[in-house]
Tab-separated table of N, CA, C and O and ligand atoms in Angstrom:
chain	number	residue	atom	x	y	z
A	1	UNK	N	65.868	103.309	-90.549
A	1	UNK	CA	66.469	102.054	-90.784
A	1	UNK	C	67.378	102.121	-92.108
A	1	UNK	O	68.288	101.581	-92.067
A	2	UNK	N	66.756	102.936	-93.075
A	2	UNK	CA	67.757	102.950	-94.170
A	2	UNK	C	69.316	103.955	-93.963
A	2	UNK	O	70.164	103.133	-94.080
A	3	UNK	N	68.951	104.340	-92.996
A	3	UNK	CA	70.143	105.094	-92.547
A	3	UNK	C	71.152	104.086	-91.556
A	3	UNK	O	72.459	104.383	-91.737
A	4	UNK	N	70.433	103.589	-90.669
A	4	UNK	CA	71.299	102.685	-89.830
A	4	UNK	C	72.135	101.443	-90.700
A	4	UNK	O	73.052	101.292	-90.099
A	5	UNK	N	71.202	100.777	-91.764
A	5	UNK	CA	71.956	100.169	-92.313
A	5	UNK	C	73.366	99.841	-92.773
A	5	UNK	O	74.525	99.309	-92.096
A	6	UNK	N	73.525	100.751	-93.688
A	6	UNK	CA	75.247	101.142	-93.862
A	6	UNK	C	76.051	101.242	-92.792
A	6	UNK	O	77.225	100.853	-92.852
A	7	UNK	N	75.668	101.982	-91.636
A	7	UNK	CA	76.768	102.280	-90.249
A	7	UNK	C	76.810	100.768	-89.648
A	7	UNK	O	77.902	100.291	-89.304
A	8	UNK	N	75.655	99.841	-89.637
A	8	UNK	CA	75.852	99.103	-89.006
A	8	UNK	C	76.673	98.040	-90.088
A	8	UNK	O	77.549	97.080	-89.152
A	9	UNK	N	76.572	97.944	-91.128
A	9	UNK	CA	77.430	96.957	-91.926
A	9	UNK	C	79.026	97.579	-92.018
A	9	UNK	O	79.753	96.843	-91.790
A	10	UNK	N	79.257	98.930	-91.593
A	10	UNK	CA	80.398	99.470	-92.066
A	10	UNK	C	80.837	98.938	-90.210
A	10	UNK	O	82.374	98.553	-90.605
A	11	UNK	N	80.157	99.120	-89.141
A	11	UNK	CA	80.902	98.520	-88.021
A	11	UNK	C	81.274	97.202	-88.160
A	11	UNK	O	82.187	96.999	-87.331
A	12	UNK	N	80.408	96.308	-88.613
A	12	UNK	CA	80.640	94.843	-88.738
A	12	UNK	C	82.016	94.873	-89.555
A	12	UNK	O	82.966	93.832	-89.247
A	13	UNK	N	82.108	95.529	-90.550
A	13	UNK	CA	83.555	95.514	-91.203
A	13	UNK	C	84.384	95.733	-90.766
A	13	UNK	O	85.755	95.306	-90.752
A	14	UNK	N	84.400	97.050	-90.167
A	14	UNK	CA	85.677	97.978	-89.538
A	14	UNK	C	86.252	97.431	-88.074
A	14	UNK	O	87.291	97.371	-87.860
A	15	UNK	N	85.036	97.157	-87.164
A	15	UNK	CA	85.479	96.868	-86.120
A	15	UNK	C	85.452	95.628	-85.166
A	15	UNK	O	84.803	94.777	-85.846
A	16	UNK	N	85.736	95.369	-84.098
A	16	UNK	CA	86.203	94.259	-83.539
A	16	UNK	C	84.721	93.987	-82.911
A	16	UNK	O	84.073	95.071	-82.421
A	17	UNK	N	84.316	93.218	-83.336
A	17	UNK	CA	82.759	92.684	-82.947
A	17	UNK	C	82.563	91.140	-82.760
A	17	UNK	O	83.450	90.395	-82.549
A	18	UNK	N	81.254	90.873	-82.102
A	18	UNK	CA	80.805	89.575	-81.820
A	18	UNK	C	79.489	89.383	-82.771
A	18	UNK	O	78.552	90.537	-82.151
A	19	UNK	N	79.557	88.894	-83.539
A	19	UNK	CA	78.380	88.805	-84.290
A	19	UNK	C	77.537	87.419	-84.278
A	19	UNK	O	78.347	86.254	-84.357
A	20	UNK	N	76.278	87.080	-83.748
A	20	UNK	CA	75.736	85.836	-83.998
A	20	UNK	C	74.262	85.846	-84.590
A	20	UNK	O	73.595	87.366	-85.417
A	21	UNK	N	73.483	85.143	-84.821
A	21	UNK	CA	72.239	85.118	-85.714
A	21	UNK	C	71.230	86.178	-84.872
A	21	UNK	O	70.988	87.208	-85.455
A	22	UNK	N	71.286	86.306	-83.789
A	22	UNK	CA	70.483	87.132	-82.991
A	22	UNK	C	70.518	88.497	-82.358
A	22	UNK	O	69.928	89.322	-82.114
A	23	UNK	N	72.031	88.461	-82.078
A	23	UNK	CA	72.466	89.739	-81.372
A	23	UNK	C	73.925	90.099	-82.058
A	23	UNK	O	75.055	89.227	-81.962
A	24	UNK	N	73.664	91.689	-82.239
A	24	UNK	CA	75.255	91.892	-82.597
A	24	UNK	C	75.554	92.886	-81.186
A	24	UNK	O	74.774	93.592	-80.805
A	25	UNK	N	76.612	92.856	-80.922
A	25	UNK	CA	77.741	93.476	-79.800
A	25	UNK	C	79.071	94.201	-80.124
A	25	UNK	O	79.755	93.268	-80.550
A	26	UNK	N	78.754	95.358	-79.765
A	26	UNK	CA	80.216	96.293	-80.205
A	26	UNK	C	80.627	96.617	-79.185
A	26	UNK	O	79.685	97.253	-77.803
A	27	UNK	N	81.949	96.243	-78.260
A	27	UNK	CA	82.531	97.058	-77.575
A	27	UNK	C	83.564	98.092	-77.572
A	27	UNK	O	83.876	98.336	-78.946
A	28	UNK	N	83.988	98.392	-76.592
A	28	UNK	CA	85.597	99.123	-76.544
A	28	UNK	C	85.218	100.628	-77.709
A	28	UNK	O	84.290	101.166	-77.348
A	29	UNK	N	86.097	100.826	-77.984
A	29	UNK	CA	86.455	102.254	-78.478
A	29	UNK	C	85.207	102.602	-79.738
A	29	UNK	O	84.521	103.614	-80.129
A	30	UNK	N	84.981	101.567	-80.407
A	30	UNK	CA	83.901	101.372	-81.550
A	30	UNK	C	82.962	101.814	-80.904
A	30	UNK	O	81.951	102.677	-81.507
A	31	UNK	N	82.387	100.910	-79.983
A	31	UNK	CA	81.006	101.460	-79.166
A	31	UNK	C	80.945	102.681	-78.483
A	31	UNK	O	79.843	103.680	-78.808
A	32	UNK	N	82.008	103.358	-78.210
A	32	UNK	CA	82.173	104.423	-77.743
A	32	UNK	C	81.901	105.674	-78.872
A	32	UNK	O	80.975	106.727	-78.935
A	33	UNK	N	82.314	105.437	-80.241
A	33	UNK	CA	82.305	106.262	-81.527
A	33	UNK	C	80.704	106.233	-81.950
A	33	UNK	O	79.951	107.130	-81.982
A	34	UNK	N	80.188	105.129	-82.028
A	34	UNK	CA	78.719	104.704	-82.098
A	34	UNK	C	77.775	105.466	-80.964
A	34	UNK	O	77.104	106.191	-81.678
A	35	UNK	N	78.109	105.502	-79.908
A	35	UNK	CA	77.471	106.119	-78.823
A	35	UNK	C	77.333	107.692	-78.885
A	35	UNK	O	76.226	108.229	-79.115
A	36	UNK	N	78.448	108.170	-79.105
A	36	UNK	CA	78.723	109.500	-79.273
A	36	UNK	C	77.724	110.025	-80.745
A	36	UNK	O	77.069	111.018	-80.616
A	37	UNK	N	77.617	109.362	-81.556
A	37	UNK	CA	77.058	109.692	-83.145
A	37	UNK	C	75.821	109.443	-82.445
A	37	UNK	O	74.679	109.819	-83.494
A	38	UNK	N	75.417	108.436	-82.107
A	38	UNK	CA	73.708	107.895	-81.947
A	38	UNK	C	72.922	108.917	-80.590
A	38	UNK	O	72.023	108.574	-80.308
A	39	UNK	N	73.906	109.430	-79.702
A	39	UNK	CA	73.138	110.367	-78.657
A	39	UNK	C	71.873	111.269	-78.996
A	39	UNK	O	71.725	111.987	-79.961
A	40	UNK	N	70.935	110.763	-78.161
A	40	UNK	CA	69.671	111.456	-78.009
A	40	UNK	C	68.937	110.786	-79.637
A	40	UNK	O	67.568	111.193	-79.687
A	41	UNK	N	69.621	109.914	-79.760
A	41	UNK	CA	68.602	108.807	-80.964
A	41	UNK	C	68.272	107.522	-80.624
A	41	UNK	O	67.335	107.105	-81.147
A	42	UNK	N	68.823	106.983	-79.468
A	42	UNK	CA	68.509	105.843	-79.217
A	42	UNK	C	68.124	105.485	-77.685
A	42	UNK	O	68.745	106.521	-77.076
A	43	UNK	N	67.743	104.364	-77.079
A	43	UNK	CA	67.663	104.482	-76.011
A	43	UNK	C	69.033	103.871	-75.142
A	43	UNK	O	69.836	103.072	-76.096
A	44	UNK	N	69.194	104.088	-73.880
A	44	UNK	CA	70.347	103.626	-73.318
A	44	UNK	C	70.260	102.828	-71.885
A	44	UNK	O	69.137	103.340	-71.211
A	45	UNK	N	70.577	101.932	-71.615
A	45	UNK	CA	70.252	101.145	-70.548
A	45	UNK	C	71.587	101.415	-69.345
A	45	UNK	O	72.710	100.818	-70.014
A	46	UNK	N	71.749	102.678	-68.597
A	46	UNK	CA	72.703	102.755	-67.861
A	46	UNK	C	72.621	101.808	-66.571
A	46	UNK	O	71.695	101.181	-66.310
A	47	UNK	N	73.793	101.803	-66.001
A	47	UNK	CA	74.130	100.961	-64.552
A	47	UNK	C	74.518	101.809	-63.558
A	47	UNK	O	75.689	102.156	-63.912
A	48	UNK	N	73.856	102.324	-62.620
A	48	UNK	CA	74.256	103.346	-61.667
A	48	UNK	C	73.608	102.652	-60.207
A	48	UNK	O	72.806	102.572	-60.128
A	49	UNK	N	74.319	103.231	-59.306
A	49	UNK	CA	74.183	102.398	-58.202
A	49	UNK	C	73.311	101.017	-58.194
A	49	UNK	O	72.518	101.102	-57.120
A	50	UNK	N	74.266	100.230	-58.563
A	50	UNK	CA	73.879	98.999	-58.686
A	50	UNK	C	72.476	98.671	-59.375
A	50	UNK	O	71.554	97.755	-58.495
A	51	UNK	N	72.030	99.388	-60.108
A	51	UNK	CA	70.783	99.343	-60.708
A	51	UNK	C	70.763	99.928	-62.350
A	51	UNK	O	71.290	100.534	-62.476
A	52	UNK	N	69.684	99.437	-63.185
A	52	UNK	CA	69.652	99.624	-64.080
A	52	UNK	C	68.327	100.863	-64.217
A	52	UNK	O	67.733	101.035	-63.414
A	53	UNK	N	69.052	101.641	-65.062
A	53	UNK	CA	68.195	102.924	-65.514
A	53	UNK	C	67.773	102.821	-66.929
A	53	UNK	O	69.045	103.033	-67.817
A	54	UNK	N	66.988	103.157	-67.442
A	54	UNK	CA	66.488	103.033	-68.545
A	54	UNK	C	66.531	104.837	-69.325
A	54	UNK	O	65.656	105.627	-68.472
A	55	UNK	N	67.427	105.274	-69.895
A	55	UNK	CA	66.922	106.901	-70.672
A	55	UNK	C	66.538	106.801	-71.972
A	55	UNK	O	67.167	105.700	-72.804
A	56	UNK	N	65.433	107.177	-71.928
A	56	UNK	CA	64.649	107.458	-73.363
A	56	UNK	C	65.808	108.252	-74.481
A	56	UNK	O	66.365	108.998	-73.752
A	57	UNK	N	65.283	108.608	-75.898
A	57	UNK	CA	66.198	109.193	-76.121
A	57	UNK	C	65.994	110.799	-76.191
A	57	UNK	O	66.973	111.715	-76.230
A	58	UNK	N	65.121	111.314	-75.324
A	58	UNK	CA	64.849	112.690	-75.014
A	58	UNK	C	65.241	112.695	-73.604
A	58	UNK	O	64.850	113.907	-72.922
A	59	UNK	N	65.799	111.995	-73.115
A	59	UNK	CA	66.288	111.946	-71.600
A	59	UNK	C	66.066	111.619	-70.299
A	59	UNK	O	66.331	111.689	-69.143
A	60	UNK	N	64.378	111.508	-70.569
A	60	UNK	CA	63.446	110.665	-69.680
A	60	UNK	C	64.327	109.556	-69.092
A	60	UNK	O	64.528	108.350	-70.002
A	61	UNK	N	64.293	109.121	-67.717
A	61	UNK	CA	64.783	108.229	-67.359
A	61	UNK	C	63.921	107.148	-65.997
A	61	UNK	O	62.923	108.133	-65.708
A	62	UNK	N	63.824	105.853	-66.272
A	62	UNK	CA	63.146	105.013	-65.298
A	62	UNK	C	64.320	104.025	-64.743
A	62	UNK	O	64.850	103.558	-64.901
A	63	UNK	N	63.981	104.551	-63.313
A	63	UNK	CA	64.872	103.650	-62.664
A	63	UNK	C	64.319	102.048	-62.172
A	63	UNK	O	63.345	102.073	-61.911
A	64	UNK	N	65.144	101.282	-62.266
A	64	UNK	CA	65.037	100.063	-62.231
A	64	UNK	C	63.452	99.415	-63.150
A	64	UNK	O	62.703	98.938	-62.088
A	65	UNK	N	63.458	99.639	-64.362
A	65	UNK	CA	62.439	99.256	-65.067
A	65	UNK	C	62.651	97.681	-65.193
A	65	UNK	O	63.214	97.097	-65.273
A	66	UNK	N	61.403	97.416	-65.275
A	66	UNK	CA	60.887	95.952	-65.304
A	66	UNK	C	61.234	95.627	-67.122
A	66	UNK	O	61.887	94.345	-66.990
A	67	UNK	N	60.563	96.272	-67.701
A	67	UNK	CA	60.619	95.970	-69.227
A	67	UNK	C	60.809	97.235	-70.335
A	67	UNK	O	60.561	98.148	-69.614
A	68	UNK	N	61.985	96.679	-71.013
A	68	UNK	CA	61.917	97.620	-72.207
A	68	UNK	C	61.745	97.251	-73.665
A	68	UNK	O	61.999	95.842	-73.841
A	69	UNK	N	61.129	97.829	-74.544
A	69	UNK	CA	60.945	97.680	-75.590
A	69	UNK	C	61.795	98.269	-76.768
A	69	UNK	O	62.113	99.431	-76.736
A	70	UNK	N	62.175	97.662	-77.470
A	70	UNK	CA	63.386	98.034	-78.663
A	70	UNK	C	62.528	96.956	-80.253
A	70	UNK	O	61.719	96.370	-79.894
A	71	UNK	N	62.922	97.714	-81.416
A	71	UNK	CA	62.442	96.848	-82.715
A	71	UNK	C	63.704	96.242	-83.008
A	71	UNK	O	64.504	96.453	-82.760
A	72	UNK	N	63.158	95.265	-83.788
A	72	UNK	CA	64.489	94.346	-84.234
A	72	UNK	C	65.380	95.349	-84.820
A	72	UNK	O	64.643	95.699	-85.960
A	73	UNK	N	66.918	94.977	-85.064
A	73	UNK	CA	67.871	95.837	-85.927
A	73	UNK	C	67.589	97.364	-85.072
A	73	UNK	O	68.853	97.833	-85.959
A	74	UNK	N	66.998	97.571	-84.373
A	74	UNK	CA	67.551	98.988	-83.280
A	74	UNK	C	68.353	98.817	-82.289
A	74	UNK	O	68.339	97.828	-81.629
A	75	UNK	N	69.138	99.759	-82.445
A	75	UNK	CA	70.356	99.689	-81.793
A	75	UNK	C	70.103	100.634	-80.032
A	75	UNK	O	69.271	101.151	-80.088
A	76	UNK	N	70.636	99.713	-79.211
A	76	UNK	CA	70.626	100.316	-78.091
A	76	UNK	C	71.803	100.093	-77.263
A	76	UNK	O	72.913	99.503	-77.870
A	77	UNK	N	72.304	100.813	-75.999
A	77	UNK	CA	73.198	100.785	-75.082
A	77	UNK	C	73.389	100.523	-73.802
A	77	UNK	O	72.141	100.756	-73.117
A	78	UNK	N	74.368	99.734	-73.577
A	78	UNK	CA	74.374	99.263	-71.982
A	78	UNK	C	75.794	100.329	-71.485
A	78	UNK	O	76.727	99.873	-71.903
A	79	UNK	N	75.261	101.174	-70.778
A	79	UNK	CA	76.393	102.313	-70.017
A	79	UNK	C	76.631	101.770	-68.350
A	79	UNK	O	76.170	101.380	-68.116
A	80	UNK	N	78.225	101.413	-68.395
A	80	UNK	CA	78.529	101.549	-66.925
A	80	UNK	C	78.830	103.002	-66.512
A	80	UNK	O	79.932	103.424	-67.149
A	81	UNK	N	77.952	103.428	-65.691
A	81	UNK	CA	78.134	104.830	-64.979
A	81	UNK	C	78.305	104.878	-63.366
A	81	UNK	O	78.368	106.415	-63.277
A	82	UNK	N	78.689	103.734	-62.886
A	82	UNK	CA	79.285	103.888	-62.234
A	82	UNK	C	80.539	104.679	-61.729
A	82	UNK	O	81.343	104.854	-62.467
A	83	UNK	N	80.889	105.208	-60.215
A	83	UNK	CA	82.395	105.429	-60.024
A	83	UNK	C	83.396	104.089	-59.886
A	83	UNK	O	84.553	104.573	-60.423
A	84	UNK	N	82.795	103.243	-59.093
A	84	UNK	CA	83.441	102.156	-58.920
A	84	UNK	C	83.442	100.636	-59.437
A	84	UNK	O	84.046	99.884	-59.489
A	85	UNK	N	82.008	100.697	-59.259
A	85	UNK	CA	81.319	99.453	-59.522
A	85	UNK	C	81.693	98.627	-60.825
A	85	UNK	O	81.188	99.398	-61.544
A	86	UNK	N	81.857	97.358	-61.200
A	86	UNK	CA	81.725	96.971	-62.094
A	86	UNK	C	80.614	96.025	-62.495
A	86	UNK	O	80.099	95.299	-61.264
A	87	UNK	N	80.130	95.919	-63.643
A	87	UNK	CA	79.067	94.785	-64.024
A	87	UNK	C	79.117	93.963	-64.854
A	87	UNK	O	80.038	93.951	-65.602
A	88	UNK	N	78.263	93.174	-65.073
A	88	UNK	CA	78.479	92.052	-65.844
A	88	UNK	C	77.230	91.709	-66.907
A	88	UNK	O	76.512	90.555	-66.029
A	89	UNK	N	76.778	92.099	-67.630
A	89	UNK	CA	75.605	91.522	-68.107
A	89	UNK	C	75.346	90.758	-68.923
A	89	UNK	O	76.234	89.987	-69.924
A	90	UNK	N	74.452	89.649	-68.740
A	90	UNK	CA	74.290	88.932	-69.601
A	90	UNK	C	72.846	88.281	-69.966
A	90	UNK	O	72.000	89.026	-69.386
A	91	UNK	N	72.689	87.545	-70.739
A	91	UNK	CA	71.337	87.254	-71.213
A	91	UNK	C	70.444	86.211	-71.077
A	91	UNK	O	70.765	85.035	-71.288
A	92	UNK	N	69.511	85.893	-69.980
A	92	UNK	CA	69.341	84.532	-69.198
A	92	UNK	C	68.647	83.486	-70.624
A	92	UNK	O	68.575	82.542	-70.814
A	93	UNK	N	68.172	84.529	-71.744
A	93	UNK	CA	67.193	84.085	-72.696
A	93	UNK	C	68.143	83.673	-74.016
A	93	UNK	O	67.897	83.295	-75.185
A	94	UNK	N	69.565	84.138	-74.318
A	94	UNK	CA	70.279	84.159	-75.329
A	94	UNK	C	71.915	84.122	-74.820
A	94	UNK	O	72.644	85.140	-74.570
A	95	UNK	N	72.422	82.679	-74.739
A	95	UNK	CA	73.706	82.654	-73.756
A	95	UNK	C	74.755	82.933	-75.040
A	95	UNK	O	76.064	82.702	-74.698
A	96	UNK	N	74.366	83.314	-75.938
A	96	UNK	CA	75.384	83.463	-77.359
A	96	UNK	C	76.241	84.931	-76.851
A	96	UNK	O	77.330	85.159	-77.602
A	97	UNK	N	75.754	85.829	-75.793
A	97	UNK	CA	76.801	86.752	-75.640
A	97	UNK	C	76.518	87.017	-74.316
A	97	UNK	O	76.062	86.714	-73.608
A	98	UNK	N	77.634	87.874	-73.806
A	98	UNK	CA	77.626	88.291	-72.817
A	98	UNK	C	78.582	89.645	-72.444
A	98	UNK	O	79.496	89.570	-73.501
A	99	UNK	N	78.401	90.591	-71.511
A	99	UNK	CA	79.411	91.587	-71.453
A	99	UNK	C	80.721	91.379	-70.791
A	99	UNK	O	81.530	92.213	-70.957
A	100	UNK	N	80.683	90.250	-69.916
A	100	UNK	CA	81.518	89.932	-69.061
A	100	UNK	C	81.980	91.150	-68.206
A	100	UNK	O	80.854	91.807	-67.971
A	101	UNK	N	83.348	91.256	-67.605
A	101	UNK	CA	83.378	92.419	-66.638
A	101	UNK	C	83.403	93.867	-67.440
A	101	UNK	O	84.474	94.146	-68.128
A	102	UNK	N	82.273	94.790	-66.989
A	102	UNK	CA	82.048	96.203	-67.719
A	102	UNK	C	82.805	96.954	-66.480
A	102	UNK	O	81.694	97.137	-65.836
A	103	UNK	N	83.843	97.303	-66.988
A	103	UNK	CA	84.496	98.531	-65.936
A	103	UNK	C	83.522	100.099	-66.205
A	103	UNK	O	82.846	100.074	-67.304
A	104	UNK	N	83.647	100.739	-64.979
A	104	UNK	CA	83.142	102.185	-65.118
A	104	UNK	C	83.655	102.683	-66.406
A	104	UNK	O	84.685	102.913	-66.656
A	105	UNK	N	82.272	103.576	-66.865
A	105	UNK	CA	82.799	104.181	-68.138
A	105	UNK	C	82.773	103.736	-69.433
A	105	UNK	O	82.674	103.973	-70.334
A	106	UNK	N	82.597	102.407	-69.217
A	106	UNK	CA	82.582	101.633	-70.798
A	106	UNK	C	81.136	101.626	-71.366
A	106	UNK	O	80.051	101.389	-70.284
A	107	UNK	N	81.350	101.357	-72.533
A	107	UNK	CA	79.726	101.236	-73.094
A	107	UNK	C	79.938	99.911	-74.225
A	107	UNK	O	81.192	99.501	-75.070
A	108	UNK	N	78.704	99.391	-74.400
A	108	UNK	CA	78.479	98.445	-75.088
A	108	UNK	C	76.921	98.634	-76.105
A	108	UNK	O	76.302	99.200	-75.835
A	109	UNK	N	77.611	98.262	-77.371
A	109	UNK	CA	76.304	98.627	-78.667
A	109	UNK	C	75.759	97.230	-78.520
A	109	UNK	O	76.479	96.542	-79.022
A	110	UNK	N	74.637	97.392	-78.401
A	110	UNK	CA	73.493	95.827	-78.386
A	110	UNK	C	72.591	96.299	-79.729
A	110	UNK	O	71.668	97.114	-79.337
A	111	UNK	N	72.675	95.076	-80.586
A	111	UNK	CA	71.452	95.294	-81.570
A	111	UNK	C	70.526	93.635	-81.421
A	111	UNK	O	71.339	92.598	-81.554
A	112	UNK	N	69.512	93.559	-81.264
A	112	UNK	CA	68.829	92.449	-81.380
A	112	UNK	C	68.170	92.455	-82.559
A	112	UNK	O	67.792	93.299	-83.192
A	113	UNK	N	68.613	91.037	-83.577
A	113	UNK	CA	68.358	91.663	-85.045
A	113	UNK	C	66.835	90.560	-85.483
A	113	UNK	O	66.350	90.915	-86.251
A	114	UNK	N	66.210	90.033	-84.360
A	114	UNK	CA	65.295	89.341	-84.464
A	114	UNK	C	63.958	89.472	-83.294
A	114	UNK	O	64.411	89.941	-82.259
A	115	UNK	N	62.653	89.647	-83.558
A	115	UNK	CA	61.915	89.585	-82.726
A	115	UNK	C	62.093	88.702	-81.773
A	115	UNK	O	62.279	87.580	-81.542
A	116	UNK	N	61.315	89.039	-80.434
A	116	UNK	CA	61.502	88.085	-79.190
A	116	UNK	C	61.558	88.457	-78.099
A	116	UNK	O	61.617	89.901	-78.148
A	117	UNK	N	61.795	87.803	-76.936
A	117	UNK	CA	62.049	88.154	-75.697
A	117	UNK	C	63.332	87.657	-75.026
A	117	UNK	O	64.113	86.975	-75.177
A	118	UNK	N	63.942	88.802	-74.299
A	118	UNK	CA	65.159	88.502	-73.656
A	118	UNK	C	64.982	88.881	-72.281
A	118	UNK	O	64.205	89.873	-72.124
A	119	UNK	N	65.704	88.513	-71.516
A	119	UNK	CA	65.885	88.731	-69.918
A	119	UNK	C	67.341	89.189	-69.778
A	119	UNK	O	68.119	88.172	-69.644
A	120	UNK	N	67.513	90.321	-69.456
A	120	UNK	CA	69.120	90.861	-68.961
A	120	UNK	C	69.060	91.071	-67.729
A	120	UNK	O	68.456	91.429	-66.849
A	121	UNK	N	70.453	90.501	-66.980
A	121	UNK	CA	70.668	90.265	-65.478
A	121	UNK	C	72.103	90.501	-65.774
A	121	UNK	O	72.984	90.356	-66.624
A	122	UNK	N	72.281	91.043	-64.423
A	122	UNK	CA	73.911	91.280	-63.684
A	122	UNK	C	74.142	90.273	-62.908
A	122	UNK	O	74.022	89.986	-61.940
A	123	UNK	N	75.712	89.511	-63.387
A	123	UNK	CA	75.720	88.323	-63.048
A	123	UNK	C	76.592	88.732	-61.386
A	123	UNK	O	76.565	88.046	-60.688
A	124	UNK	N	76.895	89.805	-61.423
A	124	UNK	CA	77.424	90.197	-59.890
A	124	UNK	C	76.450	90.720	-59.030
A	124	UNK	O	76.641	90.838	-57.261
A	125	UNK	N	75.080	91.570	-59.396
A	125	UNK	CA	74.292	92.171	-58.789
A	125	UNK	C	73.082	91.539	-59.159
A	125	UNK	O	72.476	91.598	-59.921
A	126	UNK	N	72.765	90.264	-58.425
A	126	UNK	CA	71.169	89.651	-58.786
A	126	UNK	C	70.052	90.192	-58.850
A	126	UNK	O	68.931	90.073	-59.731
A	127	UNK	N	69.950	91.554	-58.120
A	127	UNK	CA	68.851	91.983	-58.140
A	127	UNK	C	68.917	93.089	-59.707
A	127	UNK	O	67.485	93.585	-59.532
A	128	UNK	N	69.439	93.459	-60.236
A	128	UNK	CA	69.411	94.186	-61.450
A	128	UNK	C	68.939	93.055	-62.588
A	128	UNK	O	69.509	92.146	-62.908
A	129	UNK	N	67.854	93.487	-63.042
A	129	UNK	CA	67.312	92.114	-64.020
A	129	UNK	C	66.176	93.145	-64.836
A	129	UNK	O	65.557	94.195	-64.253
A	130	UNK	N	66.182	93.132	-66.341
A	130	UNK	CA	65.090	93.573	-66.985
A	130	UNK	C	64.943	92.875	-68.083
A	130	UNK	O	66.010	92.384	-68.885
A	131	UNK	N	63.971	93.112	-68.383
A	131	UNK	CA	63.138	91.966	-69.808
A	131	UNK	C	63.044	92.973	-71.036
A	131	UNK	O	62.928	94.334	-70.955
A	132	UNK	N	63.605	92.531	-71.788
A	132	UNK	CA	63.452	93.100	-73.156
A	132	UNK	C	62.673	92.560	-74.314
A	132	UNK	O	63.116	91.332	-74.615
A	133	UNK	N	61.713	93.174	-74.773
A	133	UNK	CA	60.717	92.927	-75.651
A	133	UNK	C	61.137	93.645	-77.233
A	133	UNK	O	61.258	94.697	-76.933
A	134	UNK	N	61.780	92.287	-77.785
A	134	UNK	CA	62.044	92.945	-79.043
A	134	UNK	C	61.056	92.567	-80.559
A	134	UNK	O	60.368	91.789	-80.401
A	135	UNK	N	60.405	93.961	-80.408
A	135	UNK	CA	59.274	94.109	-81.557
A	135	UNK	C	60.050	93.727	-82.964
A	135	UNK	O	60.815	94.065	-83.582
A	136	UNK	N	58.916	93.210	-83.946
A	136	UNK	CA	59.191	93.013	-85.209
A	136	UNK	C	59.528	94.361	-86.015
A	136	UNK	O	59.084	95.511	-85.886
B	1	CU	CU1	75.979	94.911	-61.639
């Protein structure tokens, strides 16, 4: 946590971002840089074959997970790993952020800053749904 805070602050100061009370979203090149630096340290919620795939830091994967768990302030990434399909992740429990149309190979860094429950869905593929439990 001590290591992550300066990086998060730097990201907030330097990069294009959307910050709100509960959710910090970074997209574009900044998110790609963060992802490369965080590889193997964070969870990744990939989108492939029109499904969510949850990838643990050690590389283990769960296809179409029902629930994922993060700690408040812990960053994770949402990737589009499709060849051609676009996704559009939104949070049914927090309308303050949405990824809009996420093209193949695009990456978003997501941080829920407070504990609670979120439900992520894809506006284009209604079968894609995952609950996120954010622990204190
Ligand atoms: Cu989708």
